[in-house]
C-alpha atoms as an extended CHARMM CRD file, in Angstrom:
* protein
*
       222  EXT
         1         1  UNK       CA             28.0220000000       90.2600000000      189.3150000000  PROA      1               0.0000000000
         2         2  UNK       CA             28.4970000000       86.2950000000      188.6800000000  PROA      2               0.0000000000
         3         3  UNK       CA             26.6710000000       83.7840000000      190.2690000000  PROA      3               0.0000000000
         4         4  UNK       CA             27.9800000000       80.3670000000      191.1860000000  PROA      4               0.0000000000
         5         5  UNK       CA             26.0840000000       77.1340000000      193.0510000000  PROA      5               0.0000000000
         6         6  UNK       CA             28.3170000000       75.7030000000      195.5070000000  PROA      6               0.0000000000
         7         7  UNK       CA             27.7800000000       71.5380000000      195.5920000000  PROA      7               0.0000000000
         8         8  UNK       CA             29.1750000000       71.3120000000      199.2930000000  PROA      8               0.0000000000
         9         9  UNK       CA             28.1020000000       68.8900000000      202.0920000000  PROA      9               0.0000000000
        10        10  UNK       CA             30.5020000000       70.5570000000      204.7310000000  PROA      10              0.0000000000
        11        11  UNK       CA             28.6200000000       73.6060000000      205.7290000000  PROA      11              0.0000000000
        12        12  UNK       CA             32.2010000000       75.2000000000      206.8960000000  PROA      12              0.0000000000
        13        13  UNK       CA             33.6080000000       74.8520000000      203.4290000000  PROA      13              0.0000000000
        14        14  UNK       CA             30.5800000000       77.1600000000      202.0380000000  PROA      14              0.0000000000
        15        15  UNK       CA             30.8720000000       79.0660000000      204.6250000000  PROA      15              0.0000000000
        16        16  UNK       CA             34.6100000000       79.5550000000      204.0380000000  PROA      16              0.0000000000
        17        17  UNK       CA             34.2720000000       80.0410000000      200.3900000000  PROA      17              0.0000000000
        18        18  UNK       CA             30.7720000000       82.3950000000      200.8990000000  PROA      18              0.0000000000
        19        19  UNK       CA             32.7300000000       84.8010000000      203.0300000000  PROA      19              0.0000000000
        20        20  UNK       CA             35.3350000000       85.4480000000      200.8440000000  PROA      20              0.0000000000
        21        21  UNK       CA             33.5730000000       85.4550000000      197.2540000000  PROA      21              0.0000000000
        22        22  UNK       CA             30.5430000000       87.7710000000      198.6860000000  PROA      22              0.0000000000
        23        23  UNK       CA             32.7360000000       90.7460000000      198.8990000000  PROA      23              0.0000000000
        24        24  UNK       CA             33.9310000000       90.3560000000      195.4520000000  PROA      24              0.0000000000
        25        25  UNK       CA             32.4440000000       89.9230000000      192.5200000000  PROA      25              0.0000000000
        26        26  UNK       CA             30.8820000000       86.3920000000      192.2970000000  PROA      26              0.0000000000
        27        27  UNK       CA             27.4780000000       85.6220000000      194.5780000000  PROA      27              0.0000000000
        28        28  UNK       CA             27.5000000000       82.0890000000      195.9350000000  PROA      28              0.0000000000
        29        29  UNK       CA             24.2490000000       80.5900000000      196.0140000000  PROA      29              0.0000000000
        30        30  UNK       CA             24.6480000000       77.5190000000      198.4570000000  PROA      30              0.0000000000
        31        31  UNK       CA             23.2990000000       73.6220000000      198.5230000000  PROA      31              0.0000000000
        32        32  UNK       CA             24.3330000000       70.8170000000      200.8830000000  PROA      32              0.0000000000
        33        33  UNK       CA             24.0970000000       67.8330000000      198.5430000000  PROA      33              0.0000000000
        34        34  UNK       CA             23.5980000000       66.6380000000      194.9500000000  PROA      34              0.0000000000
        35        35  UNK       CA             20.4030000000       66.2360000000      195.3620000000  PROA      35              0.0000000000
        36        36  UNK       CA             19.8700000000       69.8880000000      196.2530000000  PROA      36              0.0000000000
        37        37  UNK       CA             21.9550000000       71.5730000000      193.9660000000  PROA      37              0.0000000000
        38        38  UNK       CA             20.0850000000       70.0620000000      191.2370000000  PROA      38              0.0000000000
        39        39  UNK       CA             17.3920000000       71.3700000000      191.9450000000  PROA      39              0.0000000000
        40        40  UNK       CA             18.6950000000       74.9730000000      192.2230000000  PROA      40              0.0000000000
        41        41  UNK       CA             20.3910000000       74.9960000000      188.7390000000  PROA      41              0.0000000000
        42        42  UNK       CA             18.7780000000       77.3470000000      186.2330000000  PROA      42              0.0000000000
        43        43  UNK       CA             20.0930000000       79.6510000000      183.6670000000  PROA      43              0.0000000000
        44        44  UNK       CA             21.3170000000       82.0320000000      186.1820000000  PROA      44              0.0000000000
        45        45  UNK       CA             23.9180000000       80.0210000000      187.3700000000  PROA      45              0.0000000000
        46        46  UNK       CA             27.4850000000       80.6380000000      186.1480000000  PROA      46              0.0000000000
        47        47  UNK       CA             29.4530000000       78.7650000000      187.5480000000  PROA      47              0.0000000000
        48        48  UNK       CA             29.5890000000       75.3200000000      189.8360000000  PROA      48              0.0000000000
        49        49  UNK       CA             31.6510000000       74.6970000000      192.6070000000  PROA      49              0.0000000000
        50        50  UNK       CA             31.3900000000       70.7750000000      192.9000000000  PROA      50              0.0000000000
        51        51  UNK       CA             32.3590000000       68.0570000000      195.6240000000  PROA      51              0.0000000000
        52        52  UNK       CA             32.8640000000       64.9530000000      194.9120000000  PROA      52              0.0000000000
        53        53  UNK       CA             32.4060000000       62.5340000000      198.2520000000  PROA      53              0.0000000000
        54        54  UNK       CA             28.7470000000       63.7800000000      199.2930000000  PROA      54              0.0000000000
        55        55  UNK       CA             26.2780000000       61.5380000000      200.6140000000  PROA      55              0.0000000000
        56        56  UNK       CA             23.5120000000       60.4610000000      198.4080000000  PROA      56              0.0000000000
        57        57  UNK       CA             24.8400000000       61.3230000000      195.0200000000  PROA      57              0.0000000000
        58        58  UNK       CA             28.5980000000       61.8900000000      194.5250000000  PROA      58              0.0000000000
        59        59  UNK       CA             29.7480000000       64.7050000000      192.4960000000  PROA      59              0.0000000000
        60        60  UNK       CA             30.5370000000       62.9490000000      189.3770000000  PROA      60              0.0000000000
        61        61  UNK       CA             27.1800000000       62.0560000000      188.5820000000  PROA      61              0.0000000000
        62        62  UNK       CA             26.2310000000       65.2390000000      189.4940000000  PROA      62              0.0000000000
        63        63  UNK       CA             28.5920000000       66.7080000000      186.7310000000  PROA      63              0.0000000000
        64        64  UNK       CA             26.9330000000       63.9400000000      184.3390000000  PROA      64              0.0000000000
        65        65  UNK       CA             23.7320000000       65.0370000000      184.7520000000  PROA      65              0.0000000000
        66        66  UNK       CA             24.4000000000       68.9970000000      184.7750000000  PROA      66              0.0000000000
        67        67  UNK       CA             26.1050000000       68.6600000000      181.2020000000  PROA      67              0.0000000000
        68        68  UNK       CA             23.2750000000       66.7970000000      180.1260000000  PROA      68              0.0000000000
        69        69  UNK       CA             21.2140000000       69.7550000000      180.0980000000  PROA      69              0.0000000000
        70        70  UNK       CA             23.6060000000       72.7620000000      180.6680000000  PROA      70              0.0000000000
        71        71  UNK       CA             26.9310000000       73.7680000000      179.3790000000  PROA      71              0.0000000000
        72        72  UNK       CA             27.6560000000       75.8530000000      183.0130000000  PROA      72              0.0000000000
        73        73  UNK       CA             31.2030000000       76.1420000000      183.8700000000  PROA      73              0.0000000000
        74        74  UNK       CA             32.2010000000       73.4110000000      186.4770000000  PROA      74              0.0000000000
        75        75  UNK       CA             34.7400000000       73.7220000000      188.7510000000  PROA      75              0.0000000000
        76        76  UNK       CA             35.6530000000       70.4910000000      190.8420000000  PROA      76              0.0000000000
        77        77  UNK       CA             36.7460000000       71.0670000000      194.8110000000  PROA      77              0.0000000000
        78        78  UNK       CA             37.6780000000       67.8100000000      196.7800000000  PROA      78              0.0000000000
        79        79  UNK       CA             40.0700000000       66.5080000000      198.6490000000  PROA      79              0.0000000000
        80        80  UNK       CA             40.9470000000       63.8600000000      196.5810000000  PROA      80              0.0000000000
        81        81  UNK       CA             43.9800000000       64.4480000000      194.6540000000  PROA      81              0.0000000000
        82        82  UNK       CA             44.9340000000       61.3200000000      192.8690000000  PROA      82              0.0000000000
        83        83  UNK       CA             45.7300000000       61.5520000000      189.3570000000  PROA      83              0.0000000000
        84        84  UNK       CA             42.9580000000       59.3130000000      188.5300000000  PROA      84              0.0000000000
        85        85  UNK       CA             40.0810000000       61.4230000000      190.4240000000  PROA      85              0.0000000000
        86        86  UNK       CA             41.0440000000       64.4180000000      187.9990000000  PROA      86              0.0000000000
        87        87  UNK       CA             41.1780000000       62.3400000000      184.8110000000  PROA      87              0.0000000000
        88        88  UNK       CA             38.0410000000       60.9750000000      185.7330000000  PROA      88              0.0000000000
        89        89  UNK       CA             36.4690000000       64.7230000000      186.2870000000  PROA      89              0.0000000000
        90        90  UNK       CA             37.6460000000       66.0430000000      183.0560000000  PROA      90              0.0000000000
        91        91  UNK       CA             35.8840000000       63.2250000000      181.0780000000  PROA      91              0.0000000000
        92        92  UNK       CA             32.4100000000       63.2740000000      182.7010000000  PROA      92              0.0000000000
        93        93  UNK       CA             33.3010000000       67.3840000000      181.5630000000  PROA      93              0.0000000000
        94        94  UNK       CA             34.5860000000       69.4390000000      183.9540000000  PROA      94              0.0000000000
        95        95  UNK       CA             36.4430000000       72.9410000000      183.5030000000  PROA      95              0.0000000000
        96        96  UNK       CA             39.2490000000       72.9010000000      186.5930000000  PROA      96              0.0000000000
        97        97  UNK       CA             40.1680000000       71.1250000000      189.3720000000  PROA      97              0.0000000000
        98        98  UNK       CA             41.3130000000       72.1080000000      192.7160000000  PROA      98              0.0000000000
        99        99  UNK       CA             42.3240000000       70.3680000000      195.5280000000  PROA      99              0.0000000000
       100       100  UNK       CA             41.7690000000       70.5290000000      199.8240000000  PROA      100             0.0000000000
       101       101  UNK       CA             42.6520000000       72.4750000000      201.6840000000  PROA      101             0.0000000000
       102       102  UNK       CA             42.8840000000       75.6940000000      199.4460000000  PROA      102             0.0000000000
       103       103  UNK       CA             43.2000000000       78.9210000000      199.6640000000  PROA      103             0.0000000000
       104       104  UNK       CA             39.7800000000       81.2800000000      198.7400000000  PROA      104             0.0000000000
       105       105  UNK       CA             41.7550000000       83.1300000000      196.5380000000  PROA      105             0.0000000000
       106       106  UNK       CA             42.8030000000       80.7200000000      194.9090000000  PROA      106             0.0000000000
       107       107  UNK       CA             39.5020000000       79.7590000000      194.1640000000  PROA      107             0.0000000000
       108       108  UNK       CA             38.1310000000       82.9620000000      193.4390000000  PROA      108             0.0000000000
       109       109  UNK       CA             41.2260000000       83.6260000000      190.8000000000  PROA      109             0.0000000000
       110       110  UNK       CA             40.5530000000       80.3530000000      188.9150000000  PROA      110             0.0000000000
       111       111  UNK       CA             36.1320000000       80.5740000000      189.0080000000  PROA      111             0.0000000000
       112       112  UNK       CA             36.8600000000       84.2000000000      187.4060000000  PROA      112             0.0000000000
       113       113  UNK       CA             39.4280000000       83.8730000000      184.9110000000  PROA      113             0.0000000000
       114       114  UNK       CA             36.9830000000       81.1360000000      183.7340000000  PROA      114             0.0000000000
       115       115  UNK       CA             33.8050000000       83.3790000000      183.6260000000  PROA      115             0.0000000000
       116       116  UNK       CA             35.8880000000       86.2760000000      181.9950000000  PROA      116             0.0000000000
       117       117  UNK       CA             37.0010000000       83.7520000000      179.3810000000  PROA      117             0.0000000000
       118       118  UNK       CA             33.5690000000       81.9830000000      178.9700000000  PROA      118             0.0000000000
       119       119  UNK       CA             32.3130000000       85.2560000000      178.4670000000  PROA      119             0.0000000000
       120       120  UNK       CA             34.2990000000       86.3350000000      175.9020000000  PROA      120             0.0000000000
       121       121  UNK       CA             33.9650000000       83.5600000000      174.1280000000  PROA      121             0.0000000000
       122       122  UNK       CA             30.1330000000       84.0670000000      174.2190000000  PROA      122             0.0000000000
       123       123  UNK       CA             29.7740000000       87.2460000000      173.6290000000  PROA      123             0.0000000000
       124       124  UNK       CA             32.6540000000       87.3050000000      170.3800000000  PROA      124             0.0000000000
       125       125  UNK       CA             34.0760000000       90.4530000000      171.8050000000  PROA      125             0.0000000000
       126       126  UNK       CA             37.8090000000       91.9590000000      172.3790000000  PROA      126             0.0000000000
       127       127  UNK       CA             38.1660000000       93.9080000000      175.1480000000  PROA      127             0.0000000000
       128       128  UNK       CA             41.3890000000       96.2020000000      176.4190000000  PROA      128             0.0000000000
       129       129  UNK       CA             40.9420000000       98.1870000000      179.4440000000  PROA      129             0.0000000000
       130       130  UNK       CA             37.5500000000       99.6290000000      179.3090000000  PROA      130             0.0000000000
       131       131  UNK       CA             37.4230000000       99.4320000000      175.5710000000  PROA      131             0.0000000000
       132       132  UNK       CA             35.3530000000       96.5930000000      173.8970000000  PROA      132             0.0000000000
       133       133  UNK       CA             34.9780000000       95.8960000000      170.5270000000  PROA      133             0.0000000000
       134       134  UNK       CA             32.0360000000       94.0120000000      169.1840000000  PROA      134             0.0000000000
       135       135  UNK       CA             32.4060000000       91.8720000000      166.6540000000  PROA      135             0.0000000000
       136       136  UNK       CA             29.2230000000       90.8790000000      166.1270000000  PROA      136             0.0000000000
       137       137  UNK       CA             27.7630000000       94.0440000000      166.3160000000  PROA      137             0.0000000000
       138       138  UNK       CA             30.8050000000       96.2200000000      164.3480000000  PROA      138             0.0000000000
       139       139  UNK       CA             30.7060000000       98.7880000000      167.0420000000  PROA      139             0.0000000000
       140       140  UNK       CA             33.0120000000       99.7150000000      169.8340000000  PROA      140             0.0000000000
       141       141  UNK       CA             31.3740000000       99.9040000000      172.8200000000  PROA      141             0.0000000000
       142       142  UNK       CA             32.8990000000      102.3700000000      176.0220000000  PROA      142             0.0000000000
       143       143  UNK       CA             31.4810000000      102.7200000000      179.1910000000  PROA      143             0.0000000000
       144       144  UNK       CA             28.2480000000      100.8300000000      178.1240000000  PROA      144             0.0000000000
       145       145  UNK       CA             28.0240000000      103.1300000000      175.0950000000  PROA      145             0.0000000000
       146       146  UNK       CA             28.1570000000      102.1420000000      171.0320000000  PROA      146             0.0000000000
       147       147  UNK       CA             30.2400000000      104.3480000000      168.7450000000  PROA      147             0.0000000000
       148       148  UNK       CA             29.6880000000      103.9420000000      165.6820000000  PROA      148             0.0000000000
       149       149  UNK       CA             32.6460000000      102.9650000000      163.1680000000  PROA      149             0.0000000000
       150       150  UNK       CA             33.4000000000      102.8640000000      159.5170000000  PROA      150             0.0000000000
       151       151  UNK       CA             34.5850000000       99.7990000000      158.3080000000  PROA      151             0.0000000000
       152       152  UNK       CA             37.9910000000      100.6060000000      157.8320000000  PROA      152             0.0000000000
       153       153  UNK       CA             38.5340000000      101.9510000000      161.3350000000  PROA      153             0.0000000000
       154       154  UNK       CA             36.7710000000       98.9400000000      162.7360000000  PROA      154             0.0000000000
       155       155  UNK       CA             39.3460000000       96.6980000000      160.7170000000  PROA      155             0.0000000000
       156       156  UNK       CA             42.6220000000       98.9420000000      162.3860000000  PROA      156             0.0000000000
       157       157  UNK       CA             40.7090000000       98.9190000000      165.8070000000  PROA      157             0.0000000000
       158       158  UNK       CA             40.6690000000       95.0090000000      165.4820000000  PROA      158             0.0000000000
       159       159  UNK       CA             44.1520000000       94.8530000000      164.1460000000  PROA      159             0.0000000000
       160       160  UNK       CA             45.8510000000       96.7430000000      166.9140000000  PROA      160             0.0000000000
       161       161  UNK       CA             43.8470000000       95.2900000000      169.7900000000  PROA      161             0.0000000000
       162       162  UNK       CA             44.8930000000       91.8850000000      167.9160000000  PROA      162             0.0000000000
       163       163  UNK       CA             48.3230000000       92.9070000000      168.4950000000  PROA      163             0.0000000000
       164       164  UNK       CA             48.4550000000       94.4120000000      171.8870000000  PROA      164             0.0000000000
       165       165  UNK       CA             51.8010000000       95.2330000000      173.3410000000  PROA      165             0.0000000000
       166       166  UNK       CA             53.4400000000       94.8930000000      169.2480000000  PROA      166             0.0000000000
       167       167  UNK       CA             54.7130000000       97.9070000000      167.3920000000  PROA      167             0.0000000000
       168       168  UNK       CA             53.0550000000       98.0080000000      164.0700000000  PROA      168             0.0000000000
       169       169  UNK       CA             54.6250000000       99.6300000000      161.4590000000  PROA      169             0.0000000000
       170       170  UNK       CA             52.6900000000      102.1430000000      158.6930000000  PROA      170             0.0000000000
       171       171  UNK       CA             53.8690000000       99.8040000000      155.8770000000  PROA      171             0.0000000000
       172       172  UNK       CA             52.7880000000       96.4380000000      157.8170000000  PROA      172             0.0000000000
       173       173  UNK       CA             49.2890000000       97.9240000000      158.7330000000  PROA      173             0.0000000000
       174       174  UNK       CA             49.1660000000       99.0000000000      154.9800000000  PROA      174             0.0000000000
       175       175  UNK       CA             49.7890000000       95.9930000000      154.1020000000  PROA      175             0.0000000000
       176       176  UNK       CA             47.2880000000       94.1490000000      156.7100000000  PROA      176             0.0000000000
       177       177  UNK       CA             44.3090000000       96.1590000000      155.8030000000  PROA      177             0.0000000000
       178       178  UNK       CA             44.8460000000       98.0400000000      152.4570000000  PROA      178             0.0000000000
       179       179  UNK       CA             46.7640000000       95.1350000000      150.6700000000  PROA      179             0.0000000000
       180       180  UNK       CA             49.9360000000       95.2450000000      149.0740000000  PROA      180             0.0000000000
       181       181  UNK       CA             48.9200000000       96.6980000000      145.8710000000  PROA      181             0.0000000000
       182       182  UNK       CA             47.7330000000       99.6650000000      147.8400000000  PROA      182             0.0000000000
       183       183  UNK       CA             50.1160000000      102.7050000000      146.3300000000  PROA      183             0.0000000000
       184       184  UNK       CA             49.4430000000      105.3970000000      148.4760000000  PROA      184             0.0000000000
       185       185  UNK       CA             51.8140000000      106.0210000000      151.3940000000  PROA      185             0.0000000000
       186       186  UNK       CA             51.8290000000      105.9750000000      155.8380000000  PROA      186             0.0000000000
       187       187  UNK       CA             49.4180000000      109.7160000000      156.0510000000  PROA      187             0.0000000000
       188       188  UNK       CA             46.5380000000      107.1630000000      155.4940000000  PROA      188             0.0000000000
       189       189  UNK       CA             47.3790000000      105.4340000000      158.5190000000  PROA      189             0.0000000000
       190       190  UNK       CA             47.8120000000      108.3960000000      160.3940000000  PROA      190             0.0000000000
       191       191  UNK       CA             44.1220000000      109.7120000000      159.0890000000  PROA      191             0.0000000000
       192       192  UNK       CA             42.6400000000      106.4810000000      160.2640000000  PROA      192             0.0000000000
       193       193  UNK       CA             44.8350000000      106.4460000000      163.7870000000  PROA      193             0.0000000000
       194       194  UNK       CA             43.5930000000      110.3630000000      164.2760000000  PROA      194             0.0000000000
       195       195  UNK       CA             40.3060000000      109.3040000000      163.5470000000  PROA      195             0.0000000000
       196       196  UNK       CA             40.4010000000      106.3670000000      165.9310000000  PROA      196             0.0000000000
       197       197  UNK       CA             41.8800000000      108.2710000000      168.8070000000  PROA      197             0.0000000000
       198       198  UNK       CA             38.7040000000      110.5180000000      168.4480000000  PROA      198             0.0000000000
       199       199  UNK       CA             36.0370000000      107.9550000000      168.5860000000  PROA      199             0.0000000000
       200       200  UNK       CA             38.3090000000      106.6070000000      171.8870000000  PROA      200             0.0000000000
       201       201  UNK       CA             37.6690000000      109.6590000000      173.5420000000  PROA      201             0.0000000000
       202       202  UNK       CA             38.8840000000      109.1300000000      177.4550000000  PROA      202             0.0000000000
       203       203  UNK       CA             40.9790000000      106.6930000000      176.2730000000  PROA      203             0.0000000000
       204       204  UNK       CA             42.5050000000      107.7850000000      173.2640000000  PROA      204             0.0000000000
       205       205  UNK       CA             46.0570000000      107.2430000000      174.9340000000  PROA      205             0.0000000000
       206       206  UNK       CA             45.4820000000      103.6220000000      174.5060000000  PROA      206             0.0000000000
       207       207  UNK       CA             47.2100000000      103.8580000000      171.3540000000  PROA      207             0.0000000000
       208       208  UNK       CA             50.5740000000      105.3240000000      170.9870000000  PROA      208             0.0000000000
       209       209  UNK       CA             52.6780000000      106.8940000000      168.8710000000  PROA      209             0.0000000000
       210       210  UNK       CA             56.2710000000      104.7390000000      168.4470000000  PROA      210             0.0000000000
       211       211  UNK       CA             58.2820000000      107.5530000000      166.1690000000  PROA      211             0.0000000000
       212       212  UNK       CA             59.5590000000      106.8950000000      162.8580000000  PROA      212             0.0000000000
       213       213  UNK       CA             57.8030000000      103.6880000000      163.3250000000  PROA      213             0.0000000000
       214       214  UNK       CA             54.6600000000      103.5520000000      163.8140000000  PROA      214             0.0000000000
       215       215  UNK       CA             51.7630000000      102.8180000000      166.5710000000  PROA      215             0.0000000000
       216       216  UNK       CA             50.8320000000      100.6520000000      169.1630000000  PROA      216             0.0000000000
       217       217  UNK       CA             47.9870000000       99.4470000000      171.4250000000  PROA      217             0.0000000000
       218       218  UNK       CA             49.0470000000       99.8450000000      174.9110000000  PROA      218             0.0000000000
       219       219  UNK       CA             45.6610000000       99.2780000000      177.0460000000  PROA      219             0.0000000000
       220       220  UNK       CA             45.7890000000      100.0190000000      180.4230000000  PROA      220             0.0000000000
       221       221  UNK       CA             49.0240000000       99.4760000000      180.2980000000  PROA      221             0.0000000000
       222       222  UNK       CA             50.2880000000      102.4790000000      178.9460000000  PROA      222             0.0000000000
């Protein structure tokens, strides 16, 4: 669960936005004015959902002071649409802009895209389905579990999930991870895929066989 601060001085716009993000997956914590939503920001915060006309303190001082001391995702939500308004959030460092009216999904699509991407990012992590592969740690990780790996499946792991949706062939993964002076032939590929599809368990079908060819990593899309 993700939490965002919504920066709103129109009580029916959080209201609006509460409703609908409440039953998902992001928590909306709420404040009325700059003021106020300053003083709820802490680490727990994800994500901002920021006016810009409030009384007191506009929005765009808000945003200056927030990135003096946080890097939180911001997302700006006003009514004012003029080129200028945008530019203008994007330097004092915002993340997105969206304009009023709006729909919640909308909303909700952009704020999580963001946190899914932020949190990649953070993390240094590739995930497929409900496979993640750690790249800090050198462990795939299913279902909140580590599996161990040897380096050389860890390398092919990374190299098909790299290349998700792209037939690979034996002699181009070979060549990726054994070099081109490598002289043996495609069975070691086929040791490492066997191999793979056992520490994948569940969701060994992730990766599929293309005949004649090769393999690729199909996800959840297979």
């Amino acid at each position: 669960m993700y939490k965002a601060l919504m920066i709103e001085d129109h009580k029916e716009v959080r209201d609006f936005v509460k409703e609908y993000f409440n039953h998902k997956e992001i928590e909306v914590v709420e404040a009325q004015n700059g003021y106020e939503g300053l003083s709820l920001l802490d680490d727990t915060i994800d994500i901002i959902l920021l006016d810009i006309m409030m009384p007191g303190i506009d929005g765009y001082e808000v945003c200056k002071q927030i990135r003096s001391q946080y890097n939180t995702l911001i997302v700006f939500i006003s009514a004012l649409s003029e080129d200028e308004n945008q530019l203008k959030a994007y330097e004092y460092g915002a993340d997105d802009y969206i304009t009023k009216p709006f729909k919640p999904s909308l909303l909700y699509a952009k704020c999580l895209a963001l946190l899914k991407r932020n949190k990649k990012i953070e993390t240094n992590q590739l995930q497929s389905g409900k496979v993640i592969l750690d790249l800090d740690k050198h462990v795939l990780v299913i279902e909140e579990n580590d599996i161990a790996l040897t380096d050389k499946e860890f390398k092919l792991l990374r190299y098909l999930m790299e290349n998700q949706g792209i037939v690979l062939s034996r002699e181009k993964i070979l060549d990726a991870l054994w070099g081109y002076d490598y002289y043996g032939d495609g069975r070691a590929v086929d040791t490492y895929i066997k191999r793979l599809r056992k520490r994948l368990e569940n969701y060994s079908y992730y990766i599929q066989t293309v005949v004649k060819i090769g393999y690729i990593w199909k996800g959840e899309e297979s």
